[in-house]
PDB file of C-alpha atoms in Angstrom:
ATOM      1  CA  GLY A  11     -66.506  25.194  88.353  1.00 81.00           C
ATOM      2  CA  ILE A  12     -64.042  27.811  88.519  1.00 86.00           C
ATOM      3  CA  GLN A  13     -61.735  27.359  91.932  1.00 91.00           C
ATOM      4  CA  VAL A  14     -59.533  31.023  92.361  1.00 96.00           C
ATOM      5  CA  GLU A  15     -56.310  30.889  95.659  1.00 98.00           C
ATOM      6  CA  GLN A  16     -55.024  34.200  96.709  1.00 98.00           C
ATOM      7  CA  SER A  17     -52.005  34.305  98.618  1.00 98.00           C
ATOM      8  CA  PRO A  18     -51.406  35.264 101.232  1.00 98.00           C
ATOM      9  CA  PRO A  19     -53.630  34.935 102.988  1.00 97.00           C
ATOM     10  CA  ASP A  20     -52.624  38.002 105.038  1.00 97.00           C
ATOM     11  CA  LEU A  21     -50.243  40.690 105.174  1.00 97.00           C
ATOM     12  CA  ILE A  22     -48.278  43.273 107.452  1.00 97.00           C
ATOM     13  CA  LEU A  23     -45.933  45.428 106.015  1.00 96.00           C
ATOM     14  CA  GLN A  24     -44.398  48.222 107.300  1.00 97.00           C
ATOM     15  CA  GLU A  25     -45.570  51.918 105.630  1.00 97.00           C
ATOM     16  CA  GLY A  26     -42.964  51.893 102.136  1.00 97.00           C
ATOM     17  CA  ALA A  27     -42.535  48.544 101.818  1.00 98.00           C
ATOM     18  CA  ASN A  28     -43.403  46.947  98.537  1.00 97.00           C
ATOM     19  CA  SER A  29     -45.744  43.957  97.776  1.00 97.00           C
ATOM     20  CA  THR A  30     -46.989  41.375  95.649  1.00 98.00           C
ATOM     21  CA  LEU A  31     -50.482  39.826  96.178  1.00 98.00           C
ATOM     22  CA  ARG A  32     -51.597  36.140  93.582  1.00 98.00           C
ATOM     23  CA  CYS A  33     -54.505  34.516  92.340  1.00 98.00           C
ATOM     24  CA  ASN A  34     -54.338  31.367  90.705  1.00 98.00           C
ATOM     25  CA  PHE A  35     -57.422  30.116  88.414  1.00 95.00           C
ATOM     26  CA  SER A  36     -58.402  27.234  87.889  1.00 93.00           C
ATOM     27  CA  ASP A  37     -60.164  27.611  84.373  1.00 89.00           C
ATOM     28  CA  SER A  38     -59.541  29.592  81.398  1.00 87.00           C
ATOM     29  CA  VAL A  39     -61.207  33.123  81.894  1.00 87.00           C
ATOM     30  CA  ASN A  40     -62.045  36.329  79.992  1.00 83.00           C
ATOM     31  CA  ASN A  41     -62.842  38.348  83.524  1.00 87.00           C
ATOM     32  CA  LEU A  42     -60.515  38.806  85.482  1.00 94.00           C
ATOM     33  CA  GLN A  43     -61.113  42.551  88.369  1.00 95.00           C
ATOM     34  CA  TRP A  44     -58.868  43.139  91.004  1.00 98.00           C
ATOM     35  CA  PHE A  45     -60.784  44.800  94.249  1.00 98.00           C
ATOM     36  CA  HIS A  46     -60.268  46.991  97.276  1.00 98.00           C
ATOM     37  CA  GLN A  47     -62.893  46.291 100.006  1.00 96.00           C
ATOM     38  CA  ASN A  48     -62.912  49.611 102.675  1.00 90.00           C
ATOM     39  CA  PRO A  49     -63.544  49.187 105.924  1.00 86.00           C
ATOM     40  CA  TRP A  50     -67.105  49.691 105.476  1.00 87.00           C
ATOM     41  CA  GLY A  51     -67.556  47.115 103.051  1.00 91.00           C
ATOM     42  CA  GLN A  52     -67.124  48.752  99.708  1.00 93.00           C
ATOM     43  CA  LEU A  53     -65.474  47.227  97.091  1.00 96.00           C
ATOM     44  CA  ILE A  54     -63.395  49.825  95.091  1.00 95.00           C
ATOM     45  CA  ASN A  55     -62.390  48.777  91.351  1.00 95.00           C
ATOM     46  CA  LEU A  56     -58.548  48.911  90.938  1.00 97.00           C
ATOM     47  CA  PHE A  57     -57.770  46.429  87.636  1.00 96.00           C
ATOM     48  CA  TYR A  58     -60.251  44.802  84.851  1.00 94.00           C
ATOM     49  CA  ILE A  59     -57.470  42.913  83.903  1.00 95.00           C
ATOM     50  CA  PRO A  60     -58.158  39.563  81.644  1.00 92.00           C
ATOM     51  CA  SER A  61     -54.917  39.866  80.054  1.00 92.00           C
ATOM     52  CA  GLY A  62     -51.338  41.812  80.090  1.00 95.00           C
ATOM     53  CA  THR A  63     -50.230  44.614  82.424  1.00 97.00           C
ATOM     54  CA  LYS A  64     -51.971  47.746  83.392  1.00 97.00           C
ATOM     55  CA  GLN A  65     -50.474  50.788  86.491  1.00 97.00           C
ATOM     56  CA  ASN A  66     -52.642  53.292  88.199  1.00 96.00           C
ATOM     57  CA  GLY A  67     -49.894  55.359  89.878  1.00 97.00           C
ATOM     58  CA  ARG A  68     -48.508  53.084  92.727  1.00 98.00           C
ATOM     59  CA  LEU A  69     -50.583  49.887  91.490  1.00 98.00           C
ATOM     60  CA  SER A  70     -49.990  47.486  88.869  1.00 98.00           C
ATOM     61  CA  ALA A  71     -51.386  44.021  88.366  1.00 98.00           C
ATOM     62  CA  THR A  72     -50.374  41.763  85.648  1.00 98.00           C
ATOM     63  CA  THR A  73     -52.355  38.929  84.174  1.00 97.00           C
ATOM     64  CA  VAL A  74     -50.655  35.514  82.515  1.00 97.00           C
ATOM     65  CA  ALA A  75     -54.398  33.965  81.158  1.00 93.00           C
ATOM     66  CA  THR A  76     -51.937  31.276  79.325  1.00 94.00           C
ATOM     67  CA  GLU A  77     -50.867  30.576  82.918  1.00 96.00           C
ATOM     68  CA  ARG A  78     -54.010  31.122  84.755  1.00 96.00           C
ATOM     69  CA  TYR A  79     -52.760  33.863  87.379  1.00 97.00           C
ATOM     70  CA  SER A  80     -52.812  37.700  88.160  1.00 98.00           C
ATOM     71  CA  LEU A  81     -50.185  39.316  90.618  1.00 98.00           C
ATOM     72  CA  LEU A  82     -50.623  42.566  92.159  1.00 98.00           C
ATOM     73  CA  TYR A  83     -48.555  45.309  92.844  1.00 98.00           C
ATOM     74  CA  ILE A  84     -48.605  47.772  95.688  1.00 98.00           C
ATOM     75  CA  SER A  85     -45.460  49.866  96.155  1.00 97.00           C
ATOM     76  CA  SER A  86     -44.701  52.539  98.196  1.00 97.00           C
ATOM     77  CA  SER A  87     -47.336  51.118 101.130  1.00 97.00           C
ATOM     78  CA  GLN A  88     -49.454  53.565 102.703  1.00 96.00           C
ATOM     79  CA  THR A  89     -51.626  53.011 105.826  1.00 95.00           C
ATOM     80  CA  THR A  90     -54.746  53.429 103.130  1.00 94.00           C
ATOM     81  CA  ASP A  91     -53.732  50.792 101.446  1.00 96.00           C
ATOM     82  CA  SER A  92     -54.640  48.455 104.422  1.00 95.00           C
ATOM     83  CA  GLY A  93     -57.825  46.491 103.859  1.00 95.00           C
ATOM     84  CA  VAL A  94     -58.794  43.680 101.866  1.00 97.00           C
ATOM     85  CA  TYR A  95     -57.414  42.524  98.282  1.00 98.00           C
ATOM     86  CA  PHE A  96     -60.011  40.570  96.027  1.00 98.00           C
ATOM     87  CA  CYS A  97     -59.690  38.739  92.935  1.00 97.00           C
ATOM     88  CA  ALA A  98     -61.984  38.202  90.752  1.00 95.00           C
ATOM     89  CA  VAL A  99     -62.651  36.287  87.455  1.00 93.00           C
ATOM     90  CA  GLY A 100     -65.443  35.020  85.410  1.00 85.00           C
ATOM     91  CA  ARG A 101     -66.210  33.016  82.140  1.00 75.00           C
ATOM     92  CA  SER A 102     -69.351  35.750  80.203  1.00 66.00           C
ATOM     93  CA  THR A 103     -70.473  32.727  77.994  1.00 62.00           C
ATOM     94  CA  GLY A 104     -73.994  32.718  78.670  1.00 57.00           C
ATOM     95  CA  GLY A 105     -74.647  33.949  81.945  1.00 59.00           C
ATOM     96  CA  PHE A 106     -71.802  36.086  83.851  1.00 63.00           C
ATOM     97  CA  LYS A 107     -71.106  34.337  86.842  1.00 78.00           C
ATOM     98  CA  THR A 108     -68.156  35.926  88.603  1.00 87.00           C
ATOM     99  CA  ILE A 109     -65.822  33.839  91.434  1.00 91.00           C
ATOM    100  CA  PHE A 110     -64.427  35.913  94.048  1.00 95.00           C
ATOM    101  CA  GLY A 111     -61.479  34.756  95.690  1.00 97.00           C
ATOM    102  CA  ALA A 112     -61.049  34.625  99.458  1.00 97.00           C
ATOM    103  CA  GLY A 113     -58.816  38.057  99.690  1.00 97.00           C
ATOM    104  CA  THR A 114     -55.776  38.449 100.904  1.00 98.00           C
ATOM    105  CA  ARG A 115     -56.056  41.075 104.466  1.00 97.00           C
ATOM    106  CA  LEU A 116     -53.228  44.074 104.253  1.00 97.00           C
ATOM    107  CA  PHE A 117     -52.547  45.855 106.797  1.00 96.00           C
ATOM    108  CA  VAL A 118     -49.744  48.543 106.265  1.00 96.00           C
ATOM    109  CA  LYS A 119     -48.596  49.481 109.562  1.00 96.00           C
ATOM    110  CA  ALA A 120     -47.454  53.072 109.966  1.00 95.00           C
TER     111      ALA A 120
ATOM    112  CA  LYS B 237     -72.618  59.536  85.867  1.00 73.00           C
ATOM    113  CA  ALA B 238     -73.606  58.467  89.331  1.00 83.00           C
ATOM    114  CA  GLY B 239     -72.578  54.986  90.368  1.00 94.00           C
ATOM    115  CA  VAL B 240     -74.355  51.526  91.624  1.00 97.00           C
ATOM    116  CA  THR B 241     -77.222  52.776  94.055  1.00 97.00           C
ATOM    117  CA  GLN B 242     -78.680  50.558  97.443  1.00 98.00           C
ATOM    118  CA  THR B 243     -81.056  50.564  99.320  1.00 97.00           C
ATOM    119  CA  PRO B 244     -81.960  50.542 102.110  1.00 97.00           C
ATOM    120  CA  ARG B 245     -78.147  50.294 103.425  1.00 97.00           C
ATOM    121  CA  TYR B 246     -79.192  49.082 107.035  1.00 97.00           C
ATOM    122  CA  LEU B 247     -81.772  46.223 107.205  1.00 97.00           C
ATOM    123  CA  ILE B 248     -83.617  44.283 111.068  1.00 98.00           C
ATOM    124  CA  LYS B 249     -85.926  41.274 110.148  1.00 98.00           C
ATOM    125  CA  THR B 250     -86.892  38.487 112.659  1.00 98.00           C
ATOM    126  CA  ARG B 251     -86.309  34.926 111.538  1.00 98.00           C
ATOM    127  CA  GLY B 252     -89.339  33.763 109.043  1.00 98.00           C
ATOM    128  CA  GLN B 253     -89.773  37.433 107.609  1.00 98.00           C
ATOM    129  CA  GLN B 254     -89.284  38.176 104.019  1.00 98.00           C
ATOM    130  CA  VAL B 255     -87.708  41.016 102.518  1.00 98.00           C
ATOM    131  CA  THR B 256     -86.798  42.957  99.313  1.00 98.00           C
ATOM    132  CA  LEU B 257     -83.346  44.567  98.410  1.00 98.00           C
ATOM    133  CA  SER B 258     -83.462  47.360  95.682  1.00 98.00           C
ATOM    134  CA  CYS B 259     -80.482  47.818  93.184  1.00 98.00           C
ATOM    135  CA  SER B 260     -80.248  51.417  91.190  1.00 98.00           C
ATOM    136  CA  PRO B 261     -77.450  50.061  88.044  1.00 97.00           C
ATOM    137  CA  ILE B 262     -74.918  53.331  86.678  1.00 95.00           C
ATOM    138  CA  SER B 263     -77.310  54.836  83.989  1.00 94.00           C
ATOM    139  CA  GLY B 264     -77.294  52.887  79.944  1.00 90.00           C
ATOM    140  CA  HIS B 265     -75.604  49.037  81.977  1.00 91.00           C
ATOM    141  CA  ARG B 266     -77.880  46.365  81.404  1.00 90.00           C
ATOM    142  CA  SER B 267     -76.216  43.761  83.787  1.00 91.00           C
ATOM    143  CA  VAL B 268     -76.911  43.535  87.644  1.00 95.00           C
ATOM    144  CA  SER B 269     -75.444  40.412  89.719  1.00 94.00           C
ATOM    145  CA  TRP B 270     -76.087  40.218  93.327  1.00 97.00           C
ATOM    146  CA  TYR B 271     -74.097  38.932  95.588  1.00 97.00           C
ATOM    147  CA  GLN B 272     -73.893  37.686  99.148  1.00 98.00           C
ATOM    148  CA  GLN B 273     -71.137  38.332 101.952  1.00 97.00           C
ATOM    149  CA  THR B 274     -70.298  36.531 104.858  1.00 96.00           C
ATOM    150  CA  PRO B 275     -67.607  35.982 106.900  1.00 92.00           C
ATOM    151  CA  GLY B 276     -67.502  32.320 106.747  1.00 90.00           C
ATOM    152  CA  GLN B 277     -68.126  31.996 103.315  1.00 93.00           C
ATOM    153  CA  GLY B 278     -66.817  35.052 101.436  1.00 94.00           C
ATOM    154  CA  LEU B 279     -68.284  37.473  98.313  1.00 96.00           C
ATOM    155  CA  GLN B 280     -71.050  34.472  96.796  1.00 95.00           C
ATOM    156  CA  PHE B 281     -72.533  34.818  93.519  1.00 93.00           C
ATOM    157  CA  LEU B 282     -76.680  35.212  93.503  1.00 96.00           C
ATOM    158  CA  PHE B 283     -77.654  35.537  89.978  1.00 92.00           C
ATOM    159  CA  GLU B 284     -77.269  37.954  86.908  1.00 91.00           C
ATOM    160  CA  TYR B 285     -80.083  39.799  85.306  1.00 93.00           C
ATOM    161  CA  PHE B 286     -79.416  41.209  82.030  1.00 90.00           C
ATOM    162  CA  SER B 287     -82.469  42.625  79.230  1.00 89.00           C
ATOM    163  CA  GLU B 288     -85.066  41.321  82.359  1.00 93.00           C
ATOM    164  CA  THR B 289     -83.790  38.001  81.939  1.00 92.00           C
ATOM    165  CA  GLN B 290     -82.292  35.849  84.572  1.00 92.00           C
ATOM    166  CA  ARG B 291     -78.746  35.230  82.346  1.00 87.00           C
ATOM    167  CA  ASN B 292     -77.186  32.719  85.664  1.00 86.00           C
ATOM    168  CA  LYS B 293     -77.429  31.484  89.039  1.00 90.00           C
ATOM    169  CA  GLY B 294     -75.545  30.752  91.762  1.00 91.00           C
ATOM    170  CA  ASN B 295     -75.859  27.388  94.518  1.00 91.00           C
ATOM    171  CA  PHE B 296     -78.241  29.441  96.663  1.00 95.00           C
ATOM    172  CA  PRO B 297     -81.748  27.668  97.465  1.00 96.00           C
ATOM    173  CA  GLY B 298     -85.089  29.118  96.137  1.00 96.00           C
ATOM    174  CA  ARG B 299     -85.994  31.293  98.603  1.00 97.00           C
ATOM    175  CA  PHE B 300     -83.290  33.448  97.189  1.00 98.00           C
ATOM    176  CA  SER B 301     -84.891  35.480  93.844  1.00 97.00           C
ATOM    177  CA  GLY B 302     -85.032  38.287  91.802  1.00 97.00           C
ATOM    178  CA  ARG B 303     -86.141  40.487  88.945  1.00 97.00           C
ATOM    179  CA  GLN B 304     -84.972  43.178  87.207  1.00 97.00           C
ATOM    180  CA  PHE B 305     -86.789  45.820  85.551  1.00 97.00           C
ATOM    181  CA  SER B 306     -87.359  47.230  81.601  1.00 95.00           C
ATOM    182  CA  ASN B 307     -85.064  50.336  83.161  1.00 94.00           C
ATOM    183  CA  SER B 308     -82.350  47.654  84.829  1.00 94.00           C
ATOM    184  CA  ARG B 309     -82.938  48.575  88.441  1.00 97.00           C
ATOM    185  CA  SER B 310     -83.099  45.208  89.729  1.00 98.00           C
ATOM    186  CA  GLU B 311     -84.717  44.077  93.100  1.00 98.00           C
ATOM    187  CA  MET B 312     -83.656  40.405  95.051  1.00 98.00           C
ATOM    188  CA  ASN B 313     -86.135  39.046  97.653  1.00 98.00           C
ATOM    189  CA  VAL B 314     -85.047  36.768 100.326  1.00 98.00           C
ATOM    190  CA  SER B 315     -87.953  34.810 102.009  1.00 95.00           C
ATOM    191  CA  THR B 316     -88.332  33.144 104.888  1.00 97.00           C
ATOM    192  CA  LEU B 317     -85.168  34.707 106.276  1.00 98.00           C
ATOM    193  CA  GLU B 318     -83.095  32.435 108.780  1.00 98.00           C
ATOM    194  CA  LEU B 319     -80.527  33.974 110.799  1.00 97.00           C
ATOM    195  CA  GLY B 320     -77.974  32.097 108.289  1.00 96.00           C
ATOM    196  CA  ASP B 321     -79.241  34.683 105.459  1.00 98.00           C
ATOM    197  CA  SER B 322     -77.234  37.642 107.636  1.00 98.00           C
ATOM    198  CA  ALA B 323     -74.848  38.914 104.886  1.00 98.00           C
ATOM    199  CA  LEU B 324     -73.473  42.101 103.841  1.00 97.00           C
ATOM    200  CA  TYR B 325     -75.674  41.732 100.086  1.00 98.00           C
ATOM    201  CA  LEU B 326     -74.063  43.221  97.492  1.00 97.00           C
ATOM    202  CA  CYS B 327     -75.389  44.816  93.592  1.00 97.00           C
ATOM    203  CA  ALA B 328     -72.880  45.021  90.784  1.00 96.00           C
ATOM    204  CA  SER B 329     -73.979  46.573  87.179  1.00 94.00           C
ATOM    205  CA  SER B 330     -71.664  45.650  83.991  1.00 90.00           C
ATOM    206  CA  PRO B 331     -72.217  47.763  80.472  1.00 83.00           C
ATOM    207  CA  ARG B 332     -72.640  44.432  78.937  1.00 71.00           C
ATOM    208  CA  GLU B 333     -71.872  45.631  75.206  1.00 61.00           C
ATOM    209  CA  ARG B 334     -69.295  44.227  73.103  1.00 56.00           C
ATOM    210  CA  THR B 335     -69.096  47.857  71.647  1.00 48.00           C
ATOM    211  CA  SER B 336     -67.677  49.075  75.151  1.00 49.00           C
ATOM    212  CA  GLY B 337     -64.090  48.560  76.309  1.00 50.00           C
ATOM    213  CA  GLY B 338     -64.181  46.815  79.276  1.00 53.00           C
ATOM    214  CA  TYR B 339     -67.859  45.390  78.728  1.00 63.00           C
ATOM    215  CA  ASN B 340     -67.344  42.868  80.981  1.00 79.00           C
ATOM    216  CA  GLU B 341     -66.095  44.749  84.060  1.00 88.00           C
ATOM    217  CA  GLN B 342     -68.023  45.248  87.166  1.00 91.00           C
ATOM    218  CA  PHE B 343     -68.980  48.083  89.463  1.00 94.00           C
ATOM    219  CA  PHE B 344     -70.677  47.585  92.845  1.00 96.00           C
ATOM    220  CA  GLY B 345     -72.476  49.411  95.255  1.00 97.00           C
ATOM    221  CA  PRO B 346     -71.775  50.195  98.878  1.00 96.00           C
ATOM    222  CA  GLY B 347     -74.141  47.454  99.714  1.00 96.00           C
ATOM    223  CA  THR B 348     -77.342  46.499 102.069  1.00 97.00           C
ATOM    224  CA  ARG B 349     -76.435  44.809 105.782  1.00 97.00           C
ATOM    225  CA  LEU B 350     -79.375  42.964 106.610  1.00 98.00           C
ATOM    226  CA  THR B 351     -78.888  41.717 110.464  1.00 98.00           C
ATOM    227  CA  VAL B 352     -81.596  38.682 110.846  1.00 98.00           C
ATOM    228  CA  LEU B 353     -82.720  38.435 114.162  1.00 97.00           C
TER     229      LEU B 353
END
């Protein structure tokens, strides 16, 4: 099956700093999403980005499907950005199966 | 539109019991997927239902089952509960209609936190 690796596993930032989170996947996919999980467990959609580049405020993401990786950029980080960021990939061939990475745990210090 | 809803939010059961969790997808979404999240194994795919049919299944024992109704609401059942079944169970809905932009995009509910004693 598809393997998903996220790096770094943990990240500590000072408020205002920028960061890049990476997601590598082992096979071709036609579905890729980035999520932020808040302390109560809710997965919040950040980007649906099987390919290309998208931006939403201080966050942006790029997926290079041919090279099997995606990047999530966080600029001018805030304490509210703290939490776990997940990359999830899948192929919708017949059924629909999504594989999650292990996540990047981000802590932003005031 | 209302988001994905899951009931109950919290549940405590004892070993050997069975449990049924419910998920109501976003209106118009026809696909419902279930996931288990534990500290040791992370987020793992359980199964996906589309138009009342199970379309895909993860690597879980047969004690884990599910179904989907004609209104797209879904239930999952775990029989003969074990301590290791303690987890956050998440449900996600997706349009799965190719006429919809981002038709594979999944939207998650708040989860059901199951504790098995």
